[in-house]
Short mmCIF file of C-alpha atoms in Angstrom, two decimals:
data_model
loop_
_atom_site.label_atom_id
_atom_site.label_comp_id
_atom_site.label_asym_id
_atom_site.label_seq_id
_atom_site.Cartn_x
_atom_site.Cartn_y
_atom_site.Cartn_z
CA UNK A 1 13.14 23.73 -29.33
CA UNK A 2 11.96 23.53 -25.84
CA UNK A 3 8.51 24.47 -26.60
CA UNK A 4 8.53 21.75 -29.31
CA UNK A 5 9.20 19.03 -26.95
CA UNK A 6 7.00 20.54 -24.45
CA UNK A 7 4.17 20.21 -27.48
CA UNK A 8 5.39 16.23 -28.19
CA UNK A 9 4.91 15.77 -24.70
CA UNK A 10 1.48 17.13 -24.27
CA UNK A 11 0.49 15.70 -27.76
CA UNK A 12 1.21 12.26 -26.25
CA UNK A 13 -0.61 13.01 -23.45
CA UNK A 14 -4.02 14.14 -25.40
CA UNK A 15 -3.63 10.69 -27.16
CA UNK A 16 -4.05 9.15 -23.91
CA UNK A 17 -6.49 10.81 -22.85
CA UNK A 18 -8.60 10.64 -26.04
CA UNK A 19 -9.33 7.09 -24.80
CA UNK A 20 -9.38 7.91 -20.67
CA UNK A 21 -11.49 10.36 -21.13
CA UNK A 22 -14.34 7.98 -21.20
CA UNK A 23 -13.64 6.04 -18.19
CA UNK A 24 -16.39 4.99 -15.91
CA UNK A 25 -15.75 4.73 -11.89
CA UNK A 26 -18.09 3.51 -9.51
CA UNK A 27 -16.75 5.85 -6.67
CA UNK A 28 -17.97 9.75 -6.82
CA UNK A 29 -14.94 10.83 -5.71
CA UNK A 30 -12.95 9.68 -8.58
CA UNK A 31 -15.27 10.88 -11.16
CA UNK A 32 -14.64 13.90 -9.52
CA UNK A 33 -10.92 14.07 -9.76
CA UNK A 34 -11.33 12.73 -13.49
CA UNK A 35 -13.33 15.90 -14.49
CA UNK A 36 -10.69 18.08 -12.59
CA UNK A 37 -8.08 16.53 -14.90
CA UNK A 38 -10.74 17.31 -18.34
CA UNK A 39 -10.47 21.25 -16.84
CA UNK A 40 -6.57 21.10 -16.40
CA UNK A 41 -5.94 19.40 -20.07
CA UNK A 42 -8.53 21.85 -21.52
CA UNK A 43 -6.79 25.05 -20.41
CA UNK A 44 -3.33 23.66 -21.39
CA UNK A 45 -5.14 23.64 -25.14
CA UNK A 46 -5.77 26.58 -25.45
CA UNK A 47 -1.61 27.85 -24.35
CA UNK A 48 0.64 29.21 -26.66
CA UNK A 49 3.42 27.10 -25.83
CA UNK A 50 5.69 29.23 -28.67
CA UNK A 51 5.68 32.40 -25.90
CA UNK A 52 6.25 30.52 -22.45
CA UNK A 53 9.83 31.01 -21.31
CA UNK A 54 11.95 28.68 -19.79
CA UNK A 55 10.54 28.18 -16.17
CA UNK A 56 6.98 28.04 -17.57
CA UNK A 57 7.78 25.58 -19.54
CA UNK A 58 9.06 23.68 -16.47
CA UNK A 59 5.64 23.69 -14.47
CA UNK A 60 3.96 22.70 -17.78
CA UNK A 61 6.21 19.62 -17.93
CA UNK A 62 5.37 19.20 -14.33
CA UNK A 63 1.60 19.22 -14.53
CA UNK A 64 1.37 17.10 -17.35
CA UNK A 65 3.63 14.36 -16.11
CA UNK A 66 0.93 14.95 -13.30
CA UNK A 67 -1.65 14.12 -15.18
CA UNK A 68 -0.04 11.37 -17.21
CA UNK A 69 0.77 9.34 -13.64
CA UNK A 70 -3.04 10.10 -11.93
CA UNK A 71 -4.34 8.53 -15.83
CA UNK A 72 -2.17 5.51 -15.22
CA UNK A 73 -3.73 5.12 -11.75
CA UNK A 74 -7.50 6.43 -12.51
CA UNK A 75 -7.55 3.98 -15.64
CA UNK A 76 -6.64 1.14 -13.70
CA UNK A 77 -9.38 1.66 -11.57
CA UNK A 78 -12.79 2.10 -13.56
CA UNK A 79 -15.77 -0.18 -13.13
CA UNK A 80 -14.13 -3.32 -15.43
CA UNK A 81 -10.59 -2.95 -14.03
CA UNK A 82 -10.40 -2.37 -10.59
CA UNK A 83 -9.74 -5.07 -8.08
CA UNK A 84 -12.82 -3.60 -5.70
CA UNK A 85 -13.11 -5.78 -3.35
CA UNK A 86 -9.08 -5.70 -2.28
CA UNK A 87 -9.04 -1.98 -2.37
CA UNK A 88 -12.13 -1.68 -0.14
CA UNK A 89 -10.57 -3.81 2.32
CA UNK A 90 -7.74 -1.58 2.30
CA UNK A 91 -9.76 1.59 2.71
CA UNK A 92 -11.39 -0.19 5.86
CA UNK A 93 -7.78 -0.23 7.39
CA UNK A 94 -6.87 2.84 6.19
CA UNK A 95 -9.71 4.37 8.14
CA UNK A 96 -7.98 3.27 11.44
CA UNK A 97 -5.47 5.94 10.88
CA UNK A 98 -6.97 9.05 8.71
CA UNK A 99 -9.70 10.50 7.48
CA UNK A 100 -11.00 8.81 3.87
CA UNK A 101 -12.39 11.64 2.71
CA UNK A 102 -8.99 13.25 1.80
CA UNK A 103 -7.91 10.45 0.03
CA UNK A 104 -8.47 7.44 -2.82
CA UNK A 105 -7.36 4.32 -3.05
CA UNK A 106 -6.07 3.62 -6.62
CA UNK A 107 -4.11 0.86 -8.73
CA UNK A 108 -1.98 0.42 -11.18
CA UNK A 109 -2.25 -3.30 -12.59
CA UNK A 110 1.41 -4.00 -14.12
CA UNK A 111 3.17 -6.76 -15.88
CA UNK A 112 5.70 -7.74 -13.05
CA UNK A 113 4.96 -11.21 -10.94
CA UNK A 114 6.61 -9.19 -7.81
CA UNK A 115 5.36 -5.76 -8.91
CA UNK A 116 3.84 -4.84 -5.08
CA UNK A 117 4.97 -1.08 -4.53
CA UNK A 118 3.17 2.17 -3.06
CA UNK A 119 4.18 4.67 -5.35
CA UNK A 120 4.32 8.26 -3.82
CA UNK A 121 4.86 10.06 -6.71
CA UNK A 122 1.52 12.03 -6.83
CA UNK A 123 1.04 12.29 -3.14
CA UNK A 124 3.98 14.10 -1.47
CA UNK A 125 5.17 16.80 -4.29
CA UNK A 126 2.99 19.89 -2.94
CA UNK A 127 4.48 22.13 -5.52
CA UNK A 128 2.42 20.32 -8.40
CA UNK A 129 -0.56 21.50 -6.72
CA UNK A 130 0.20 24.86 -6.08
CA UNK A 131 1.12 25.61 -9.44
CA UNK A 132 -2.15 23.56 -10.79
CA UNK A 133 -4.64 25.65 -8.57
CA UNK A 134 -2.05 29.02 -9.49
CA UNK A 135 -2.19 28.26 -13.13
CA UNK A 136 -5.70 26.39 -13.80
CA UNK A 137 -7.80 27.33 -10.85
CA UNK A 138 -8.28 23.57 -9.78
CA UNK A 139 -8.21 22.47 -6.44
CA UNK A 140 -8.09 18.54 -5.45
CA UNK A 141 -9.37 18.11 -2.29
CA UNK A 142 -8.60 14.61 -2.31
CA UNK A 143 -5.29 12.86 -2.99
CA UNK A 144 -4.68 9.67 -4.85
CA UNK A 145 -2.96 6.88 -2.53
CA UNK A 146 -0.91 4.75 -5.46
CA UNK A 147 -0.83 1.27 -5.21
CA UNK A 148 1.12 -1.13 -7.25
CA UNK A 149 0.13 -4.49 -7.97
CA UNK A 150 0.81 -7.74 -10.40
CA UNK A 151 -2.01 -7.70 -13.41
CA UNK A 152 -1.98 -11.53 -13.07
CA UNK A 153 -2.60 -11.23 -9.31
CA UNK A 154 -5.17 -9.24 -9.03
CA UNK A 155 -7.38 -11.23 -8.31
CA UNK A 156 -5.40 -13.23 -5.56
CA UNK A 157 -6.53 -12.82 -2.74
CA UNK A 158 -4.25 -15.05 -1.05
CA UNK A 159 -1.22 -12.90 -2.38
CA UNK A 160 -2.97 -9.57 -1.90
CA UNK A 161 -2.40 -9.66 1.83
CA UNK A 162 1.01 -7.92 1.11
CA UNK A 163 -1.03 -5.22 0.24
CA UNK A 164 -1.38 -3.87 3.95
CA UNK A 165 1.86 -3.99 3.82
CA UNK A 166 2.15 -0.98 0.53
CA UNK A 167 -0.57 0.76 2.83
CA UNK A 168 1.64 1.37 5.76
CA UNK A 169 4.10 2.71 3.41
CA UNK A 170 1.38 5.29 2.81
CA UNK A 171 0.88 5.80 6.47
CA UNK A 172 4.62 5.85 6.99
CA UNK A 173 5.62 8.81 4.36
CA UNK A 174 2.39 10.61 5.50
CA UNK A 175 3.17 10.82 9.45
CA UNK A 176 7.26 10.61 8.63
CA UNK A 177 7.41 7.61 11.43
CA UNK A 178 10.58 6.35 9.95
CA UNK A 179 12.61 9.47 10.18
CA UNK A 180 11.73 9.94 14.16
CA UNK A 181 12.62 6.33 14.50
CA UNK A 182 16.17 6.88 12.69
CA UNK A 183 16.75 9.90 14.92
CA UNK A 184 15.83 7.97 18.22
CA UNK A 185 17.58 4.53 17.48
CA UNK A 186 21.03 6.40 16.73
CA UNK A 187 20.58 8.61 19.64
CA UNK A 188 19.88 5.74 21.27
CA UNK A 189 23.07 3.94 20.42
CA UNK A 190 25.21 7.01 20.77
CA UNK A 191 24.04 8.02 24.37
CA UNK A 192 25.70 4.58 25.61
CA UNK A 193 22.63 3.98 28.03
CA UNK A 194 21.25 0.88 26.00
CA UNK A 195 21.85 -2.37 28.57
CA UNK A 196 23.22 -5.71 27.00
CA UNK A 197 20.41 -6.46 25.45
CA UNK A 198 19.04 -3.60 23.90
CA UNK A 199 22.40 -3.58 22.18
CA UNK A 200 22.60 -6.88 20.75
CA UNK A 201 18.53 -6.47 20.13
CA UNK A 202 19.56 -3.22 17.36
CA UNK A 203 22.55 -4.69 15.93
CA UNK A 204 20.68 -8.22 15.14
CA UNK A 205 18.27 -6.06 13.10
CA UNK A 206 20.45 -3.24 11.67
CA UNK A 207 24.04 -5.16 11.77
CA UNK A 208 26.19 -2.60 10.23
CA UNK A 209 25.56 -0.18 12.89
CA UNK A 210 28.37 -1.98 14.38
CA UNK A 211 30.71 -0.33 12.04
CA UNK A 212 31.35 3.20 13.48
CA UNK A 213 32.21 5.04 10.67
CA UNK A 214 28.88 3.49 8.78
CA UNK A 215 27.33 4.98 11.90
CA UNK A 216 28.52 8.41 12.04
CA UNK A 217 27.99 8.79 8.13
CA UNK A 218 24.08 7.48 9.20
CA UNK A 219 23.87 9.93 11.81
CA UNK A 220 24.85 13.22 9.73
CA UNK A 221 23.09 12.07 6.11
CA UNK A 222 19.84 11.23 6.82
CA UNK A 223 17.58 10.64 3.59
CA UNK A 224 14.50 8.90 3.32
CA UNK A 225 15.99 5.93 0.47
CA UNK A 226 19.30 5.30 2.27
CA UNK A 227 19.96 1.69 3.78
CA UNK A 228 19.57 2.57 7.09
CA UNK A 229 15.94 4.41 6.62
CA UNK A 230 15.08 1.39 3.95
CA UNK A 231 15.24 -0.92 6.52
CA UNK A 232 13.22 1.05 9.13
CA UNK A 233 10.38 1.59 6.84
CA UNK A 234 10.45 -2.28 6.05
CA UNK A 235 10.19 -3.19 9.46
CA UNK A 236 7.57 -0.67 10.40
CA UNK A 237 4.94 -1.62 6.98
CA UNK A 238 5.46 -5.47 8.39
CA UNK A 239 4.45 -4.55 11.76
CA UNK A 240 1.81 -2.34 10.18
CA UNK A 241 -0.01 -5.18 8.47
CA UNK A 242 0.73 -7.49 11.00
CA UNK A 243 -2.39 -5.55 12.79
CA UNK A 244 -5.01 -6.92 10.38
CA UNK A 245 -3.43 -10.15 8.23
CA UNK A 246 -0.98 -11.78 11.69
CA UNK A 247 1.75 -13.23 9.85
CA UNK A 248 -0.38 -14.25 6.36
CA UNK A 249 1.92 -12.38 4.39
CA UNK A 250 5.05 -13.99 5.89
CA UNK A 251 4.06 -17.33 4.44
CA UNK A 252 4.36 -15.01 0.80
CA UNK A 253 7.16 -13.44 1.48
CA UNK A 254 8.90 -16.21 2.72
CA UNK A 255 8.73 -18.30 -0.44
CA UNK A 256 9.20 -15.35 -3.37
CA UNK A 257 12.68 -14.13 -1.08
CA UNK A 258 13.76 -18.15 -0.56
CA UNK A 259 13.89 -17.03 3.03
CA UNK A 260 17.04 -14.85 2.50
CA UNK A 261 19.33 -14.55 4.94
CA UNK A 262 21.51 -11.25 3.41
CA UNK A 263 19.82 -7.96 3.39
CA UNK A 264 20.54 -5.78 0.91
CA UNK A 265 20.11 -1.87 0.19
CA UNK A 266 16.49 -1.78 -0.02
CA UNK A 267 15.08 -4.54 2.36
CA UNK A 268 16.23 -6.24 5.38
CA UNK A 269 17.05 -9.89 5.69
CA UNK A 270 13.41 -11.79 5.15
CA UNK A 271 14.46 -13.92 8.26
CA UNK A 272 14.54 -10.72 10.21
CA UNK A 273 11.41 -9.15 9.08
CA UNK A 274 9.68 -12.83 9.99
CA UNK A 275 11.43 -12.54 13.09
CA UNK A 276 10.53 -9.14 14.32
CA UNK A 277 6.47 -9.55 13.35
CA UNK A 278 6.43 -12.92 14.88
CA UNK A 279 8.21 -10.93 18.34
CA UNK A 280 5.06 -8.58 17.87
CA UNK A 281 2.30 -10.77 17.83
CA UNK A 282 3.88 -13.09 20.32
CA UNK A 283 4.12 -10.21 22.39
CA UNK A 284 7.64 -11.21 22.77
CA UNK A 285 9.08 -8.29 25.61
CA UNK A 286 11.41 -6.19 22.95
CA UNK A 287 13.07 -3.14 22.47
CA UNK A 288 12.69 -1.84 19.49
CA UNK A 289 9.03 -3.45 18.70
CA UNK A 290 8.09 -1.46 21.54
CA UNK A 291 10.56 2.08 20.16
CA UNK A 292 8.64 1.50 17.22
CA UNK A 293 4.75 1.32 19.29
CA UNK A 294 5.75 3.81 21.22
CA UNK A 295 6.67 6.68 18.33
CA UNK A 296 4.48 5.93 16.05
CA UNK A 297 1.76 6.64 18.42
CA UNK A 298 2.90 9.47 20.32
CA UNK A 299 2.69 10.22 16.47
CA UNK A 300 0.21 9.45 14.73
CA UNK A 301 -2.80 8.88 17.94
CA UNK A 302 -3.08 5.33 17.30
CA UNK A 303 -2.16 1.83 18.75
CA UNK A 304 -0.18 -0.49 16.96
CA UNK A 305 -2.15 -3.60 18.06
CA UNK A 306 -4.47 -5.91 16.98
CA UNK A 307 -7.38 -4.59 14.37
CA UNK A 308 -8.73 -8.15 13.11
CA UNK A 309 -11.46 -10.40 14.08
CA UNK A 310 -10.81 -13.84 13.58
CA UNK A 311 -13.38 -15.85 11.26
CA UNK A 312 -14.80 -19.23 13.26
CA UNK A 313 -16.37 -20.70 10.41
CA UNK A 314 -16.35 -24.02 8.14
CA UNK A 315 -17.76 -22.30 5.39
CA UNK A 316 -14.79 -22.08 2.92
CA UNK A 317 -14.39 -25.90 3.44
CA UNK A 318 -17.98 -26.37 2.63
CA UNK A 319 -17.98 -23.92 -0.86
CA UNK A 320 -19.72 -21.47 0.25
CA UNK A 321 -19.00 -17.66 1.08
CA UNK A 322 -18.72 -16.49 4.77
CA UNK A 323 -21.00 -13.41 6.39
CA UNK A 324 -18.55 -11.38 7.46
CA UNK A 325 -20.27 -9.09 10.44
CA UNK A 326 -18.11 -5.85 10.48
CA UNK A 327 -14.89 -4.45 9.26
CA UNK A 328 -12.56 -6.46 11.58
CA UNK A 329 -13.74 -9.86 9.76
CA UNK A 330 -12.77 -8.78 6.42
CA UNK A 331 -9.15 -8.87 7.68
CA UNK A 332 -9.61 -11.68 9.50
CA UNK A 333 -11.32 -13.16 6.38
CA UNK A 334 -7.66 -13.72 4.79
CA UNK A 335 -6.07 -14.97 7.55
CA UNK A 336 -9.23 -17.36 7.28
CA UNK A 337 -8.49 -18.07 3.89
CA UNK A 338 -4.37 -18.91 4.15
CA UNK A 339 -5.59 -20.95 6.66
CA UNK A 340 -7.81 -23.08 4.62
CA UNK A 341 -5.19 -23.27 1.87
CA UNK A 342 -2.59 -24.61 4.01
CA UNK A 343 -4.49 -27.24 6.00
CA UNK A 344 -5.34 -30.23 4.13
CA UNK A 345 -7.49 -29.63 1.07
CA UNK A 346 -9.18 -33.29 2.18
CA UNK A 347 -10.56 -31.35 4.93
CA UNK A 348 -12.68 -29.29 1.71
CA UNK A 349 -13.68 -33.09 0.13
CA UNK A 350 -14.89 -34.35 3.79
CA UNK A 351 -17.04 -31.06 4.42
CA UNK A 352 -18.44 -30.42 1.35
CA UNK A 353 -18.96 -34.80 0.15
CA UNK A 354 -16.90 -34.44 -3.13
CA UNK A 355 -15.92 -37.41 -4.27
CA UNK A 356 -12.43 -36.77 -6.14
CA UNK A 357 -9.34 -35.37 -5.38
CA UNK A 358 -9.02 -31.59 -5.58
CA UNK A 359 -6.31 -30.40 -8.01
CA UNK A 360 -4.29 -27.36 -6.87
CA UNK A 361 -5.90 -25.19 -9.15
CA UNK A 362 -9.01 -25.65 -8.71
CA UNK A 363 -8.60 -25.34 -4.47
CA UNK A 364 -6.96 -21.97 -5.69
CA UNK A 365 -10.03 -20.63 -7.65
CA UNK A 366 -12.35 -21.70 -4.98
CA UNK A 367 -10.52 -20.02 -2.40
CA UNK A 368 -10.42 -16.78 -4.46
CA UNK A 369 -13.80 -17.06 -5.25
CA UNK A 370 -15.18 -17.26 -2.05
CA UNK A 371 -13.20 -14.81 -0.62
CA UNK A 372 -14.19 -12.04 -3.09
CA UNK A 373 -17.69 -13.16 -2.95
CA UNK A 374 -17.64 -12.65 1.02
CA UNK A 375 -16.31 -9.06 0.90
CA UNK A 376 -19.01 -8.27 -2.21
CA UNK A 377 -21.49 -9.70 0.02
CA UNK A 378 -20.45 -7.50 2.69
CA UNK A 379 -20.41 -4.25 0.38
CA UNK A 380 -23.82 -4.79 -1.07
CA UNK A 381 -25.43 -5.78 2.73
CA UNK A 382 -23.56 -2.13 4.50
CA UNK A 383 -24.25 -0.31 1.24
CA UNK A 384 -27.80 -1.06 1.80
CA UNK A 385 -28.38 -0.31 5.16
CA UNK A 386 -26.85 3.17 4.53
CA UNK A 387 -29.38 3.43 1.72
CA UNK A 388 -31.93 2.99 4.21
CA UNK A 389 -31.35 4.94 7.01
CA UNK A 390 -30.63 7.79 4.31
#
């Protein structure tokens, strides 16, 4: 019976893959992994899946729910689906903090109007890719770094800036920041040398730390999804982007969370996560902005600071796209772009002599426009020059 599910299951997945298999990507890389997945479903053809016992049948389920999740990534990121311009913005940042070469940005476009999520499924589970190389002889080099986002949205560039904040979630799981934060803020608390302030500082973020049996259950059951560790890893992905987009994504997160007050299981109270990226870039003297600076680069090797060049420019206002000079200005290019949005859009009419009243909409397309067609521009002027000098 086993082997007859095992058989549905890989059936299903050749029926995907009878249209994936044609995908086009404009990054080598991909193209690469793509052919590695061809190799893996070619060899599982040609099994017997009637003579595999029990625990083989296990690492076949394994590999192709593998291959099933990198298809629902990998086809969400050919040539005519793939938001390009947001996720090479994101591999600019993600450059700050490891090496590109071991790793591709991919997304999965879904039908969810809050859908933003880094999904670690594929990135973390080392046993799938021991038993791939074991069993197939296939190697990946290179990693896929999963990114969730809304199919309607993806194209907004104004929403998109949440996007940094899925990244650090990457950069969190991959350096474990929030698990040597959890140990040191409970140590912390339980070594009784925190002054006044400190004190009050830790319980105004994490508020049932106050409770000391919630406190001693924290302290002896770690796990990465518990409330305690939730809220950590919150805090630390809003301080992450806070590097390159300020506090752009606060205006977005402020309206689709009504500015709650509560937190709940998963995230902390939005107030508190304004709060506490607002105390970084204010430079506000705190104690656990700094807990968190200080760990995560003793490490990872890198500041938490400032990574963004702000845009000077009228351009937006007069409908055309900015020249962004380096990698600094793309980021900055959003905060450019909220900025424009929330000013008045008469400020667009004056600048550019139209001679009717902007409708939301349109303000809205022309923002998106010209912010995609400033980070193309970009692409196509650095892509060149390293055409040249190779």
């Amino acid at each position: 019976m086993q082997s007859k599910l095992l058989e549905l299951h890989f059936s299903q997945l050749q029926f995907e893959w009878s249209k994936a298999k044609y995908n086009n990507y404009s990054d080598l890389r991909k193209k690469d992994y793509h052919t590695k997945l061809a190799t893996i479903i070619s060899a599982i053809e040609k099994e017997n899946f009637q003579i595999l016992n029990d625990t083989e049948i296990t690492q076949r389920f394994h590999v192709i729910d593998f291959l099933f999740k990198s298809l629902e990534f990998l086809n969400n990121s050919t040539t005519s689906t793939i938001p390009f311009e947001i996720v090479y913005v994101l591999s600019e940042a993600l450059k700050d903090w490891s090496s590109t070469d071991d790793y591709i940005i991919v997304t999965s476009l879904i039908n969810n109007i809050n859908g933003f999520s880094f999904d670690n499924s594929l990135m973390f589970n080392d046993f799938i890719y021991s038993d791939i190389e074991l069993l197939y002889d296939v190697k990946f080099e290179k990693k896929l770094v999963q990114i969730n986002l809304p199919l309607s949205l993806s194209r907004d560039y104004l929403a998109n800036v949440v996007l940094y904040h899925e990244l650090g979630h990457f950069i969190d799981r991959k350096f474990e920041i929030t698990r040597v934060i959890y140990i040191e803020i409970l140590n912390s608390v339980a070594s009784g040398k925190l002054n006044t302030n400190e004190q009050a500082e830790i319980l105004e973020y994490f508020p049932y730390l106050s409770d000391d049996k919630m406190f001693s259950w924290l302290k002896d059951n770690y796990n990465p999804f518990n409330l305690f560790s939730n809220h950590i890893a919150e805090y630390f992905c809003d301080l992450f982007a806070s590097q390159y987009i300020k506090n752009c994504s606060n205006h977005y997160l402020e309206y689709i969370t009504l500015n709650q007050k509560n937190y709940s299981i998963t995230h902390p109270s939005t107030t508190n996560r304004v709060n506490f990226v607002e105390m970084f870039l204010k430079r506000t003297p705190s104690f656990l902005v700094e807990h968190f600076e200080n760990i995560t680069y003793k490490i990872t090797g890198v500041n938490v600071e400032n990574k963004l060049a702000e845009v000077d420019s009228k351009n937006f206002e007069s409908l055309i796209p900015v020249e962004i000079q380096d990698g600094k200005e793309l980021h900055g290019l959003f905060i450019y772009g909220w900025k424009v949005w929330l000013d008045p859009w008469d400020n667009i009419k004056k600048q550019s002599n139209i001679g009717f009243d902007l409708s939301q909409v349109k303000v809205y397309e022309i923002l998106n426009n010209l912010i995609e067609k400033s980070i193309g521009n970009f692409i196509v002027k650095t892509e060149w020059k390293l055409a040249k000098s190779s």
